[in-house]
Structures are given as structure tokens and as C-alpha cells.
Coordinates of C-alpha atoms and ligand atoms in Angstrom, one line a residue:
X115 CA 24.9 143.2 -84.3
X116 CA 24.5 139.9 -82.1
X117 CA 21.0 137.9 -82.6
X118 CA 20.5 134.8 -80.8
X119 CA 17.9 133.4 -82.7
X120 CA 16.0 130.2 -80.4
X121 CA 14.3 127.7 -82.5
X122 CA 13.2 123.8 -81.3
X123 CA 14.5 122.8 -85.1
X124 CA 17.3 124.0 -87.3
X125 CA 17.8 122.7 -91.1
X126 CA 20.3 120.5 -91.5
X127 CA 20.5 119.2 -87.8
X128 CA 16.8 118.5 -87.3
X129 CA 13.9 119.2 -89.4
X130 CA 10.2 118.6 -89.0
X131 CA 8.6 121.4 -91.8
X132 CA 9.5 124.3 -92.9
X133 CA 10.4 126.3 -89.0
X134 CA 14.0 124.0 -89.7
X135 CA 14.3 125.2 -93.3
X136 CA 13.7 129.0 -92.1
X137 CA 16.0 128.8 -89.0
X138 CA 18.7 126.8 -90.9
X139 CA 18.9 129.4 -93.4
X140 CA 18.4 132.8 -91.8
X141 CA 22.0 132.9 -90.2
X142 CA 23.6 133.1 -93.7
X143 CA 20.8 135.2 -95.3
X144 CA 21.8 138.1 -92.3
X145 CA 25.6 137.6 -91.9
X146 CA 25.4 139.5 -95.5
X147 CA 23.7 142.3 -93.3
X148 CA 26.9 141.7 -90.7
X149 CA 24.4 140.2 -88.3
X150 CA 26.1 137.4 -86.2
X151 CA 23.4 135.3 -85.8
X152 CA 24.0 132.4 -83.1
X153 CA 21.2 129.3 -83.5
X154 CA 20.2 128.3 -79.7
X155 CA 19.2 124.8 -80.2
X156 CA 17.8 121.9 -77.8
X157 CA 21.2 119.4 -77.4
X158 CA 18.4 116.2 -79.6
X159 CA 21.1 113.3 -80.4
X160 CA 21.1 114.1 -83.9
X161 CA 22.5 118.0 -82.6
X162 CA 25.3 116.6 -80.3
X163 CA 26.6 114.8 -83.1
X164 CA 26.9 117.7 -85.6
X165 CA 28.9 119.1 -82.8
X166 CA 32.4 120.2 -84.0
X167 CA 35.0 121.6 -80.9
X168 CA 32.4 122.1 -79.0
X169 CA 33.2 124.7 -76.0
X170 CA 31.8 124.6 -72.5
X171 CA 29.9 128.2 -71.7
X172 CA 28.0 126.8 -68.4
X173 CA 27.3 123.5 -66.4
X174 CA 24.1 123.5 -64.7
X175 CA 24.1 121.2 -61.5
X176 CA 20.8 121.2 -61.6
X177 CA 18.6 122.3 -64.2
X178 CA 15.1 121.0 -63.8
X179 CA 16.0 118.1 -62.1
X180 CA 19.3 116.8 -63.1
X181 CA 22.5 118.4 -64.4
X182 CA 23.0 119.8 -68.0
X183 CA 25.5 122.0 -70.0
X184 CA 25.9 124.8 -72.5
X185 CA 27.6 124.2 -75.3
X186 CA 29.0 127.0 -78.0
X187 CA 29.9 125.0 -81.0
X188 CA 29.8 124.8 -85.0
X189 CA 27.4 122.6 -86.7
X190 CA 27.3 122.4 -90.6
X191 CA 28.4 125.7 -90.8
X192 CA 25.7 126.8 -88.2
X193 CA 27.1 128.9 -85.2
X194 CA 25.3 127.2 -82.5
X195 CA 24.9 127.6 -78.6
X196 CA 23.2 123.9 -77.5
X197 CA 21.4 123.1 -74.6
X198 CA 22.5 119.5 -73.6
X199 CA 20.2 118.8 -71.1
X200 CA 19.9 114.4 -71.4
X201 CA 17.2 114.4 -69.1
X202 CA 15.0 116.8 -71.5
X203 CA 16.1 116.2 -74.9
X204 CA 18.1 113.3 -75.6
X205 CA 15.4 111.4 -77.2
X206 CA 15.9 109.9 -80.6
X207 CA 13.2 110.8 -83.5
X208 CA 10.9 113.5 -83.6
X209 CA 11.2 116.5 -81.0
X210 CA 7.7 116.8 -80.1
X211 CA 6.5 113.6 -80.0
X212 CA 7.2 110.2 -78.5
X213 CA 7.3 106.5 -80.1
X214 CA 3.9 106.3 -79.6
X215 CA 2.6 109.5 -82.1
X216 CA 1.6 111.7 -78.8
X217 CA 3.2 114.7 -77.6
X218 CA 5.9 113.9 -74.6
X219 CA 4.2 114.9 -71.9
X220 CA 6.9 117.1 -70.4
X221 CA 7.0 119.1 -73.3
X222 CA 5.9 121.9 -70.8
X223 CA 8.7 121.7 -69.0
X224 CA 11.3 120.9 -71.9
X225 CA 11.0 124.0 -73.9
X226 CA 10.0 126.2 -70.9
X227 CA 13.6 125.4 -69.8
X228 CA 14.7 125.7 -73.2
X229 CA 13.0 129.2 -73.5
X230 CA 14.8 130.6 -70.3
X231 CA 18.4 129.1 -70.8
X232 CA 17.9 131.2 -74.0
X233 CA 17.2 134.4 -72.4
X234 CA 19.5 133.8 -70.0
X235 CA 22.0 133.3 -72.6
X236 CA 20.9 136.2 -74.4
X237 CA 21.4 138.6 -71.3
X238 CA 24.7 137.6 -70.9
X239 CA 24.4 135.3 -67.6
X240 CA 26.9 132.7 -69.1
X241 CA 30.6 132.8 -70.5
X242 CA 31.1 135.5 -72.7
X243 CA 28.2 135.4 -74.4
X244 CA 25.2 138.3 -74.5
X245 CA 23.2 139.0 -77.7
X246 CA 21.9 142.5 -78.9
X247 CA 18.6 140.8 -79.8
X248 CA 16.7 137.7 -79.4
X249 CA 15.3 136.1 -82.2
X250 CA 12.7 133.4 -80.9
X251 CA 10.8 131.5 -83.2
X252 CA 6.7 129.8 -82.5
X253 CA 5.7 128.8 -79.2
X254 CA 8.7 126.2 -78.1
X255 CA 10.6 129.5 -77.6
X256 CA 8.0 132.3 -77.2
X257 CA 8.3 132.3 -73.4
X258 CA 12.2 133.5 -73.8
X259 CA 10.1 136.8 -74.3
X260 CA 8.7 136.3 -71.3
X261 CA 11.6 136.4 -69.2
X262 CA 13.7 139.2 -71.1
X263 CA 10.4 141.0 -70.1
X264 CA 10.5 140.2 -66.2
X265 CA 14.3 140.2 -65.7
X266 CA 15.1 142.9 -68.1
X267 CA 17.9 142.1 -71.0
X268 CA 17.7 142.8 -74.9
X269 CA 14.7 143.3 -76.3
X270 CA 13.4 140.2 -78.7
X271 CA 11.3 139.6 -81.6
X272 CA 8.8 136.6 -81.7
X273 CA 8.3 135.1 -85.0
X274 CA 4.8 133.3 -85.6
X275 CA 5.6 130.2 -88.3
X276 CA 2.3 128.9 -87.4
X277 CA -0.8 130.1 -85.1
X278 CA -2.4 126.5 -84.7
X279 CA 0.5 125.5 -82.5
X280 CA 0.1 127.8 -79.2
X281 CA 2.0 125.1 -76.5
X282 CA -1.1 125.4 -74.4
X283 CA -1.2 123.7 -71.2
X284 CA -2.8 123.4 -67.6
X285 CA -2.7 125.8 -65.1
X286 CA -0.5 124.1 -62.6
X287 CA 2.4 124.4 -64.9
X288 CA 2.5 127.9 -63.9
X289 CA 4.3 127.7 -60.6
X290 CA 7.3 125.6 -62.3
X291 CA 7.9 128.3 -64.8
X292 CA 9.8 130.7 -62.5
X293 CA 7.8 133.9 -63.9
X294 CA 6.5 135.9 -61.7
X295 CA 3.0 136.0 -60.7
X296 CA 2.2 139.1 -62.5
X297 CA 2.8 136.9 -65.6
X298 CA -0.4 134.9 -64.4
X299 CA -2.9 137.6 -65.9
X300 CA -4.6 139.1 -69.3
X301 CA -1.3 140.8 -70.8
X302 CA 0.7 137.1 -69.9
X303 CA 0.8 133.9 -70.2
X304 CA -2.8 133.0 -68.5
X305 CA -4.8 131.9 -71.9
X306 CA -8.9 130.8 -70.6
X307 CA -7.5 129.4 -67.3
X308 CA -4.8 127.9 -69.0
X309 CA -1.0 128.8 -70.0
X310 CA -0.2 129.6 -73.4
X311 CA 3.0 129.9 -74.4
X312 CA 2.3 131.3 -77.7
X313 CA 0.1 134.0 -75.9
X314 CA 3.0 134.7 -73.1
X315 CA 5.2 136.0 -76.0
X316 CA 3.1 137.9 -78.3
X317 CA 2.1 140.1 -75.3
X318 CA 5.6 140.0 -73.8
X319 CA 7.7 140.6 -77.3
X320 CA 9.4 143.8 -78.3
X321 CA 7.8 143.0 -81.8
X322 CA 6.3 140.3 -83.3
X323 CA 6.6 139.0 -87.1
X324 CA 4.7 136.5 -89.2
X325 CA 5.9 134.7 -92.4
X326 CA 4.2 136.7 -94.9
X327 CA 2.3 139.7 -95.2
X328 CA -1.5 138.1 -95.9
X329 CA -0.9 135.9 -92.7
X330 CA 0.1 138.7 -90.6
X331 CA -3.4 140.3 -92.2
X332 CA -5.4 136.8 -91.9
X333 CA -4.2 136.2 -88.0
X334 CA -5.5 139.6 -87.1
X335 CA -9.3 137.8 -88.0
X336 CA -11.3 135.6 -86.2
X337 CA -11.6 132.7 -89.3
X338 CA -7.6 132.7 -89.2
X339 CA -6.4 133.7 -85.5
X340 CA -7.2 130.9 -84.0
X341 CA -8.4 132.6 -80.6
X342 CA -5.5 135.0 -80.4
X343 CA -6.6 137.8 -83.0
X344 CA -7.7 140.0 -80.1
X345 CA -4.6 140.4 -78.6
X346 CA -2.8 140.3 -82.4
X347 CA -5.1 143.5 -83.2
X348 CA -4.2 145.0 -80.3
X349 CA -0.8 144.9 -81.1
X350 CA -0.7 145.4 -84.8
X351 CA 1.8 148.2 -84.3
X352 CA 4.4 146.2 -83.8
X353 CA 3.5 143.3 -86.2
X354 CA 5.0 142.4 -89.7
X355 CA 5.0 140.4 -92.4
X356 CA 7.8 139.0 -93.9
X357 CA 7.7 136.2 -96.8
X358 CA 10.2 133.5 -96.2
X359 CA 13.2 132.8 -99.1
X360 CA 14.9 129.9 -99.6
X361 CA 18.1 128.3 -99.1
X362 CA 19.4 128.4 -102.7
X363 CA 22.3 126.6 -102.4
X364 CA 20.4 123.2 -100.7
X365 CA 17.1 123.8 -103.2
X366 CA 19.3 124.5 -107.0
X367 CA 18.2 122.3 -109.9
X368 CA 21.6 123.1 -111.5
X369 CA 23.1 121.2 -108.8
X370 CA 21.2 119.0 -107.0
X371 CA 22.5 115.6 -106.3
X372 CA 19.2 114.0 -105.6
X373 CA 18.1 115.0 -109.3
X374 CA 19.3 112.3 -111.7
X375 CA 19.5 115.6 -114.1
X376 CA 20.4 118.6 -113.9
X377 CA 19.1 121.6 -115.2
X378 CA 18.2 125.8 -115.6
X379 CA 15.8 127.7 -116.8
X380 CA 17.0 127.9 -120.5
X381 CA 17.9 123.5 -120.4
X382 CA 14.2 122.8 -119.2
X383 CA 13.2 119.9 -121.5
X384 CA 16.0 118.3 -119.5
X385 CA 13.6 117.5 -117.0
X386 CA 11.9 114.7 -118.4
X387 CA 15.1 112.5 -117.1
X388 CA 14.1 113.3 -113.9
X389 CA 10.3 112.6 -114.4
X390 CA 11.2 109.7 -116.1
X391 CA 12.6 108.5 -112.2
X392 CA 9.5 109.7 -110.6
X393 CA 7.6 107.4 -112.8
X394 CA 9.8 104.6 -111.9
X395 CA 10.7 105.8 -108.0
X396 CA 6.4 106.1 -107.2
X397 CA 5.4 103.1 -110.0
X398 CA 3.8 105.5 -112.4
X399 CA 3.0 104.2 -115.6
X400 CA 5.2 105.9 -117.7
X401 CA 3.4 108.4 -120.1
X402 CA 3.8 112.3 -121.1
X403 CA 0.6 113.6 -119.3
X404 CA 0.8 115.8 -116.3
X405 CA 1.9 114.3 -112.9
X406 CA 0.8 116.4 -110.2
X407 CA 3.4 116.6 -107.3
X408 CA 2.7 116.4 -103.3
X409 CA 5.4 117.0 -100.5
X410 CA 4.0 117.6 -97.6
X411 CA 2.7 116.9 -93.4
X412 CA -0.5 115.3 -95.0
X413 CA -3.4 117.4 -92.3
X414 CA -6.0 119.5 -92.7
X415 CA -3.9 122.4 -92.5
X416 CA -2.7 121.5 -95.7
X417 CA -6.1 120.7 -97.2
X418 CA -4.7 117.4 -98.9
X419 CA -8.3 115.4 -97.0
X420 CA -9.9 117.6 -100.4
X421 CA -7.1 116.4 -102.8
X422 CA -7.4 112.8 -101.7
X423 CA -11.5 113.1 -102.3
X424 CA -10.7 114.1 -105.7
X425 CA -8.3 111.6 -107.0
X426 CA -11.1 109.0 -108.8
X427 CA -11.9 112.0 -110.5
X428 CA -8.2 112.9 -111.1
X429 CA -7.5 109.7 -112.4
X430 CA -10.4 109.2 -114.6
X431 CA -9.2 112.2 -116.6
X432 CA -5.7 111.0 -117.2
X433 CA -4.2 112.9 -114.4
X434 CA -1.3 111.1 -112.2
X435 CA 0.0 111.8 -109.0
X436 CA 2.9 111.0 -106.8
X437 CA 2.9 112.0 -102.9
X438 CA 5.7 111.9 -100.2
X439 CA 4.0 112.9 -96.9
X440 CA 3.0 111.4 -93.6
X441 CA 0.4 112.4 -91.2
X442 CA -3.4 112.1 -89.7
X443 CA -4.1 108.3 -90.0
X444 CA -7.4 109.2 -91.7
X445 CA -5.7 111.2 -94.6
X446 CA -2.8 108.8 -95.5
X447 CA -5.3 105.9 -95.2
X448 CA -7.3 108.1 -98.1
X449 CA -4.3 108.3 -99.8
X450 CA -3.1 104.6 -99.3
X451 CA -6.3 103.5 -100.6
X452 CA -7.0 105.5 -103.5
X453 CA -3.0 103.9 -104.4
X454 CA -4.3 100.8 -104.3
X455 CA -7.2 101.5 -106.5
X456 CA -5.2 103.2 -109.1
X457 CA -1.8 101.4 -109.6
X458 CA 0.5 103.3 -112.0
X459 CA -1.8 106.7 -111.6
X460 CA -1.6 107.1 -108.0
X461 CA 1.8 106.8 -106.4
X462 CA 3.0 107.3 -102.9
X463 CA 5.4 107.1 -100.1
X464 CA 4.8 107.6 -96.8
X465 CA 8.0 108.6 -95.2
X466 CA 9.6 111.5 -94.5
X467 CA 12.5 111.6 -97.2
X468 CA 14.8 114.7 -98.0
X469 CA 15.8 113.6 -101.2
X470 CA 12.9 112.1 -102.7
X471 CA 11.3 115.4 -102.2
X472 CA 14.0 117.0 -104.8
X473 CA 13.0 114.4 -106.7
X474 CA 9.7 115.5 -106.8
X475 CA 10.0 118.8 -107.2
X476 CA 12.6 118.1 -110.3
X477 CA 10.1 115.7 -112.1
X478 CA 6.7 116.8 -111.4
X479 CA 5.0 119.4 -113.2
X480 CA 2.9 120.7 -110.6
X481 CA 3.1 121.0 -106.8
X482 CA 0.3 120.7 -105.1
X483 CA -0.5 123.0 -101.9
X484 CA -4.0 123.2 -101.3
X485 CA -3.7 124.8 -98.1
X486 CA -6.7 125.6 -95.8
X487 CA -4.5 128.3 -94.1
X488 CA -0.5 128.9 -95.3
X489 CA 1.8 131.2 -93.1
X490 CA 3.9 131.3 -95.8
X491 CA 4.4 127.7 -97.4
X492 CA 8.1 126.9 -98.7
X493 CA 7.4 123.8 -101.1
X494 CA 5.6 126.5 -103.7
X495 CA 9.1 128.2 -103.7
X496 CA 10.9 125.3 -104.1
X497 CA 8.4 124.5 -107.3
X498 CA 8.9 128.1 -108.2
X499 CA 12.8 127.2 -108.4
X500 CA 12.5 123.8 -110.3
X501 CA 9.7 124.5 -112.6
X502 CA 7.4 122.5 -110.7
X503 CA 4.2 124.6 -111.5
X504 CA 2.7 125.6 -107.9
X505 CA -1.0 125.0 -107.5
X506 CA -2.2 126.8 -105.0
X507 CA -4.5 128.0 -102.5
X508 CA -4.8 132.0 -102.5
X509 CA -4.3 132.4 -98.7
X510 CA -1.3 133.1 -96.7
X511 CA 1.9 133.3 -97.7
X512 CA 0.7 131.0 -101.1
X513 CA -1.3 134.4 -102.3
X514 CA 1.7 136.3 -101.5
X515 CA 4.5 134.4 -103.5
X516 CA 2.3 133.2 -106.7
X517 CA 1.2 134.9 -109.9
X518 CA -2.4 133.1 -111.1
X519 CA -2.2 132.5 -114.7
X520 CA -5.2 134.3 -115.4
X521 CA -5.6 135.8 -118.7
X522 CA -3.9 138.8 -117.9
X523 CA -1.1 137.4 -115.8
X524 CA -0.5 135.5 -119.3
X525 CA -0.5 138.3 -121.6
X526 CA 1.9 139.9 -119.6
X527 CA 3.5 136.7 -119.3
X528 CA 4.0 137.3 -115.2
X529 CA 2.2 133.8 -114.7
X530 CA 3.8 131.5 -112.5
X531 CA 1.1 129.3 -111.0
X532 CA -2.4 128.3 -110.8
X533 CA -4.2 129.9 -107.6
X534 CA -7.5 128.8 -106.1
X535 CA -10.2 130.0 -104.1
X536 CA -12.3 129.7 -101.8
X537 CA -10.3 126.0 -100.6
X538 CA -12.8 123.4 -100.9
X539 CA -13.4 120.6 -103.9
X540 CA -14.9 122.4 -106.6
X541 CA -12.6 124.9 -106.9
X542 CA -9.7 122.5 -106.6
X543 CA -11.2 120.5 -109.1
X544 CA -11.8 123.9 -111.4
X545 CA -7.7 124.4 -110.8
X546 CA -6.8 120.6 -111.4
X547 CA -8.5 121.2 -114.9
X548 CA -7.2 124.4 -115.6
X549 CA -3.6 123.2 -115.0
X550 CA -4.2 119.9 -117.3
X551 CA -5.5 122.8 -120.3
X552 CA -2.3 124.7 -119.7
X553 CA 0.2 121.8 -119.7
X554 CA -1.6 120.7 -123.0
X555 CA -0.1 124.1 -124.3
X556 CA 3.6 123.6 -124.2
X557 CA 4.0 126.5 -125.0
X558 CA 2.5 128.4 -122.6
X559 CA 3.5 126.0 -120.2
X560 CA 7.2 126.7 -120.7
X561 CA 6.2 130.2 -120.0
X562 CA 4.8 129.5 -116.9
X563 CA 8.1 127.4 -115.8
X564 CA 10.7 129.7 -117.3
X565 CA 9.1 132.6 -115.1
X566 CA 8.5 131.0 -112.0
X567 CA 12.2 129.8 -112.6
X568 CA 13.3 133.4 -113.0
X569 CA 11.5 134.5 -109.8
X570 CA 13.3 135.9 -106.9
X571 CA 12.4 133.4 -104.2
X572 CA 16.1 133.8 -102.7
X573 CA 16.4 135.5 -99.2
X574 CA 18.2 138.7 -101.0
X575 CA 15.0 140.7 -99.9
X576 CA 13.5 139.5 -97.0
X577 CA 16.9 139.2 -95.2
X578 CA 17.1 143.1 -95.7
X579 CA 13.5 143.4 -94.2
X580 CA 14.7 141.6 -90.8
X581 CA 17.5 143.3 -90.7
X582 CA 15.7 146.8 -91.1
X583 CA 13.7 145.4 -88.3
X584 CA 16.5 144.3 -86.0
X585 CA 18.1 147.6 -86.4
X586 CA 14.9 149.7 -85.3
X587 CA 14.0 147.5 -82.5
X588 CA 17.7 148.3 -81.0
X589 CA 17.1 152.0 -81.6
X590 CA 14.0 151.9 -79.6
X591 CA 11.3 152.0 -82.3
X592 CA 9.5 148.7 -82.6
X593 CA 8.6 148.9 -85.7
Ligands
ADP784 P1 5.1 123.2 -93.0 O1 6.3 123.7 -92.3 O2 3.8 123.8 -92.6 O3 5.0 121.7 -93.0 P2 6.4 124.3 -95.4 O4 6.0 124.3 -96.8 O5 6.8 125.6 -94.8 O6 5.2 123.6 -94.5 O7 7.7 123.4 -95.1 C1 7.6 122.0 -95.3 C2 9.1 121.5 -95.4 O8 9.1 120.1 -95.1 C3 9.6 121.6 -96.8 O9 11.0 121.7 -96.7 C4 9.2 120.3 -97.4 O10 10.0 119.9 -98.5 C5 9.4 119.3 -96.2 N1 8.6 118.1 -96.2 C6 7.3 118.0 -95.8 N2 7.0 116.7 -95.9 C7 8.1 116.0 -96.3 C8 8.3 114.6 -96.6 N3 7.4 113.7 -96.4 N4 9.6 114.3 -97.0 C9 10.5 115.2 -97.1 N5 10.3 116.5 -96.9 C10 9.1 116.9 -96.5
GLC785 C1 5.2 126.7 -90.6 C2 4.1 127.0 -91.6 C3 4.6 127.2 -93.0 C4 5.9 128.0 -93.1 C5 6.9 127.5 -92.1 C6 8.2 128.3 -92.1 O1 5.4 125.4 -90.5 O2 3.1 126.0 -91.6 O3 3.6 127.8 -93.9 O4 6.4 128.1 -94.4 O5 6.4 127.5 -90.8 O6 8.0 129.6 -91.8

């Protein structure tokens, strides 16, 4: 089975959340399944230079606007078909955005000719290449389904990593997208007198998927769909839920070169090496009280504006924190300020940095996702991996992948988190102090960490589940 999956980023050749991590990983997770999965990927700098005996499967004289070419290459290990196309994507940094923190404003046009080189691809228009499924992943390639729908070719599957980001633009686009003009219309792309890409494929998709099964519930409501639960209800049949794993080989406290100690399940007390750094990496006083652990886009999304009016509080009870993250102005400026009012208790670093954020998961004793709303959320799993308790919100994919130590959970000893709800200050504040009472019972601590080590967060599972799902959308039944 062939499956050209189309993603805008692709762990380890360029990475803005967790879309890379899921995209980077999912080739490996289904080749066990004997998928073939080829990564379609926009030719960003940082791609072309992964690029190992790259081969030419088509050159474009001109692809909107200037020339381009497709490239079939290996990447890290990745099996990759690359759109080089200098006039649309090579552009240094992130791959939305432009120096100045605003989306490019082609971005219409970039990933709508992203989208069809991809179907194209996948119907076999170039080289020897022709997929027995497309794969496409949020809204930067949700019009791929689109096309495949209009000009006929393998039936695709459109993956929802996140329903906030729809790729929503004015009308006038429409006539550069080379759809038809049925496409303009209720069952397409037209979104309130606007295009939506999103929209365009979750009508136009063979199926559609989401991350985890409570966001493929939540997106179906009006508090989580975001404007697009009427259409998602009406085609429920064909959605599913599948929780995201993780790459186990890139995320394995027994050997993680970022940690300055190594460790398992049964060698936890080795850890304290690695919190011992944290202190030191984030200016911590050095102490044995919990240090609760942040690594994350700081935005509402992620509910980290409630943290941040929390950490006076936090602080005054002992608590200390350490935060990698960038984002909104307004919530790193909470951040940055309540750092400067609490040297040695509040630490952080705003940068986007790969290995610090082992770090953190290896020396912390809790990470933090207070999520407003969670597709599925892949820094939990990671905590779930390196003993780094998750604290959670109960939505999304968080309620899905952590067990509340409730008083049952721990006479059962199942625990392997602290969960939270409804998201909003007292009831993060409630958790906060529940955690604190827990790590002052080592004992029970240590049975929180040694099951949420123990957990199956690996892709064994849900790499089955996709591959069910491939095979009956090639037999003809959706679902
Ligand atoms: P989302 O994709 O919504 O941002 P996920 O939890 O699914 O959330 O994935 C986030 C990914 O990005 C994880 O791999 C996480 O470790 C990583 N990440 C987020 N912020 C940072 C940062 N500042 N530095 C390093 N890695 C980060
Ligand atoms: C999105 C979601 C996140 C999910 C990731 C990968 O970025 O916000 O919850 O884990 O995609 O599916």
C-alpha cells in the first residue's frame, strides 16, 4: 500500500508543534503495517538541505509564476517527494510567518499550490510515482482533497491536528485556485463568503480523522468546533479519533543525549542529576521541592495566560517553575515579569529549543498543560515517558491519554497524572495543590511516575488504527 501523506512540517526537517512530531513519525509507525508512506513536503531551505540523491520526478516551467521542480529524495531516514518551488517556499525561519511575526501574505497561494502538486502527485501525473491513498494533514494541505475530488484519483483522508487553524481567506482567491466553480458553494470550499481551506477538505475528503477520540467528540459541538461542527456532524460517519504516539526512539530517557542522566523506570531517583541542570540551566534556587515543568507555544490555546496569573501564588507556597515557550506578546510578557519578580522560583527561556525541552521533561516533576482545548497534546506523553507527572486539563486528547490520581485511580494504582476541570484558575490552582500533597508522598509519587513510565504511549496501537482505516477506505467503505 502506497500513502502519500502531505504535511507543511515534518519532524526532523522542520518543526513548529506537534503536526512535525506526528508527520515525522507516522512513516515508520506504518511501514510495520507494510505501508510505504512517502512525506510530500514544501522544498523550505532547511528541507533542500536534508536532501540526500535527490531525483528529479518533474520540472514545472511555470508553476504559479516562475519555474519549480519535484524532487524524490531521502531525508533523515524520511522518504520524501519535495516541492522546490524558490519563489513560494525558500524562505528561511518559520513556514507560516514572515520576519515580522505576521502570516506571509501569499500563504493562499503557497500551500494551495502545495495542495495540488500533491494530488497531482498522488494521481500519478509525474514520474513514476501514483499513491493508493492520500494522507493530508490540517488546512495547508486540506485542499489536496479538493482536487482528488474534481479530477478524480485515490481517495484521501484529511487529518484535523487542530480546528482553530482553517486557512481562511477572501473570496477573490477563488479564481486562482484552478477548482472548478462548483467548488464555490455549501458542500466546498465557500466558508461565509469566504474560502476555507479547512472547510474545502472536510467536505471533499474520503474520511476524515482527528487526533484523539474526545476531540473528534468535542469538534462535533459548538463550544469546541469552531464554526465547522455543522458540517463535522453531518459527516460523523466518516470521522475518527485516533490518539497520537510518540517517536520512541527521539523521546527515551534511557538514551537521550540532551539528558545529563540517563535513566528507566526501575533507576528513577537518577533523575535528580538531571533536575539538578534544570536548576542551574533556568537559575532555580536549588532545593528538593517540586518544580513544575512548561514546554510549550505560550497562547490561549494552551491556557498558560491562567498559569502565569497564578505564579505569585505558586511561588508563595514554595512551588518553582521553569518554562521554555514563545508566543502572544501579552503571555510571555506575564511570564517575563513574574521571572523578574521571583528570581530562583520562576525560570524561563523564551526560545524555541529542542533539547532544552528533554531537559525539561527529564528534570521536572510535572508538566504542565493547562489546555483550554487539546486535539491530542504530545508534551503529556512525553512526561508520561520521562516521569515528568502530567498536569492536565480533562479535555481533548489530555482526557484521553491521562489517568487522574483520584482516590480510586490510586488504590488501583492506574494513576498517572493529575487532571483538571472545568480550565480556569481555581481549579488549576485546586490541581497545583493537589500535585505539591502528592510529591510530598514519595511514595506515592514514585507510583504515579513508575506507571506513567510503564504506559503505552508508543505508536504500536494507533499505527494499527490508521492502517485499519487505510485498508477500508481502499475497499470502498469509509469507515
Ligand atoms: P502543539 O502542536 O499544539 O503546539 P503538541 O503538544 O502537540 O502541541 O506539540 C508541541 C511540540 O512542540 C512538542 O514536541 C513540544 O516539545 C514542542 N515545543 C513546543 N514549544 C517548544 C519550545 N519552546 N522549545 C522546544 N520544543 C517546543
Ligand atoms: C496540533 C494540536 C496538538 C496535537 C498536534 C499533533 O498542533 O494542537 O494537540 O498534539 O497537533 O497532532
Amino acid at each position: 500500500m502506497k500513502v502519500l501523506s502531505v504535511a507543511s512540517e515534518i519532524f526532523p526537517l522542520i518543526k513548529t508543534g506537534g503536526l512535525a512530531d506526528v508527520a515525522g513519525a507516522l512513516p515508520a509507525a506504518l511501514n510495520v503495517h507494510g505501508v510505504e508512506m512517502t512525506s510530500f513536503v514544501p522544498g523550505y531551505p532547511a528541507v533542500l538541505n536534508a536532501l540526500e540523491k535527490p531525483q528529479e520526478l518533474h520540472h514545472f516551467e511555470n508553476l504559479s509564476g516562475a519555474p519549480a521542480v519535484l524532487r524524490r529524495a531521502k531525508a533523515k531516514g524520511l522518504d520524501v517527494i519535495v516541492l522546490d518551488a524558490p519563489h513560494l517556499f525558500n524562505r528561511p525561519g518559520n513556514p507560516y510567518l514572515g520576519p515580522d511575526g505576521r502570516d506571509w501574505p501569499d500563504n493562499a497561494r503557497r500551500f494551495a499550490v502545495f495542495a495540488e502538486v500533491a494530488a497531482e502527485t498522488a494521481r500519478g501525473t509525474y514520474g513514476n510515482y501514483k499513491a493508493d491513498l492520500l494522507h493530508g494533514h490540517d488546512w495547508q494541505a486540506a485542499l489536496a482533497s479538493c482536487y482528488l475530488r474534481y479530477r478524480g484519483g485515490p481517495k484521501s483522508l484529511l487529518t484535523i491536528h487542530n480546528i482553530a487553524f482553517q486557512g481562511v481567506f477572501a473570496p477573490e482567491i477563488f479564481p486562482t485556485l484552478n477548482l472548478p466553480h462548483q467548488a464555490y458553494a455549501l458542500d466546498g470550499v465557500e466558508y461565509y463568503g469566504n474560502v476555507s481551506f479547512l472547510k474545502g477538505g472536510l467536505a471533499s475528503a474520503t474520511a476524515l480523522s482527528t487526533v484523539s477520540p474526545t476531540y473528534a467528540q468535542e469538534i462535533c459541538t459548538a463550544n469546541y468546533g469552531m464554526g465547522l461542527e455543522g458540517l463535522l456532524q453531518q459527516r460523523r460517519g466518516v470521522l475518527s479519533g485516533i490518539v497520537n504516539g510518540i517517536d520512541d526512539a527521539v523521546w527515551n530517557p534511557e538514551k537521550d543525549s540532551a539528558l545529563v542522566q540517563s535513566y528507566s523506570s526501575k533507576s528513577i531517583d537518577k533523575r535528580r542529576a538531571n533536575k539538578t541542570e534544570l536548576e542551574k540551566r533556568f537559575a532555580l534556587h536549588p532545593g528538593d521541592g517540586i518544580i513544575h515543568g512548561v514546554v510549550s507555544r505560550l497562547t490561549w490555546q494552551k491556557g498558560l495566560d491562567i498559569f502565569a496569573s497564578l505564579l505569585d501564588s505558586l511561588v508563595e507556597s514554595g512551588g518553582r517553575v521553569a518554562v521554555v515557550g514563545t508566543g502572544e506578546p501579552g503571555i510571555e510578557q506575564a511570564f517575563r515579569a513574574a521571572a523578574t519578580r521571583h528570581k530562583g522560583r520562576v525560570g524561563l527561556v523564551t526560545a524555541y529549543d529542542e533539547q532544552l525541552s528533554h531537559l525539561v521533561q527529564g528534570g521536572a516533576d510535572t508538566m504542565l498543560v493547562p489546555s483550554r482545548f487539546e486535539p491530542c497534546g504530545l508534551t503529556q506523553l512525553y512526561g508520561l515517558r520521562y516521569g515528568c507527572v502530567p498536569l492536565v486539563a480533562r479535555v481533548g486528547g489530555l482526557a484521553d491519554t491521562v489517568i487522574d490520581a483520584n482516590d480510586a485511580a490510586l488504590g488501583a494504582n492506574v494513576a498517572t497524572g493529575i487532571q483538571f476541570v472545568p480550565v480556569d484558575g481555581l481549579t488549576l490552582w485546586g490541581a497545583l495543590l493537589r500535585a505539591d500533597n502528592l510529591y510530598k508522598q514519595p511514595k506515592v509519587w514514585r507510583m504515579i511516575q513508575e506507571r506513567g513510565m510503564q504506559a503505552d504511549v508508543s505508536w504500536r496501537r494507533s499505527a494499527a488504527a490508521y492502517h485499519e482505516l487505510y485498508k477500508n477506505m481502499i475497499a470502498g467503505d469509509a469507515k
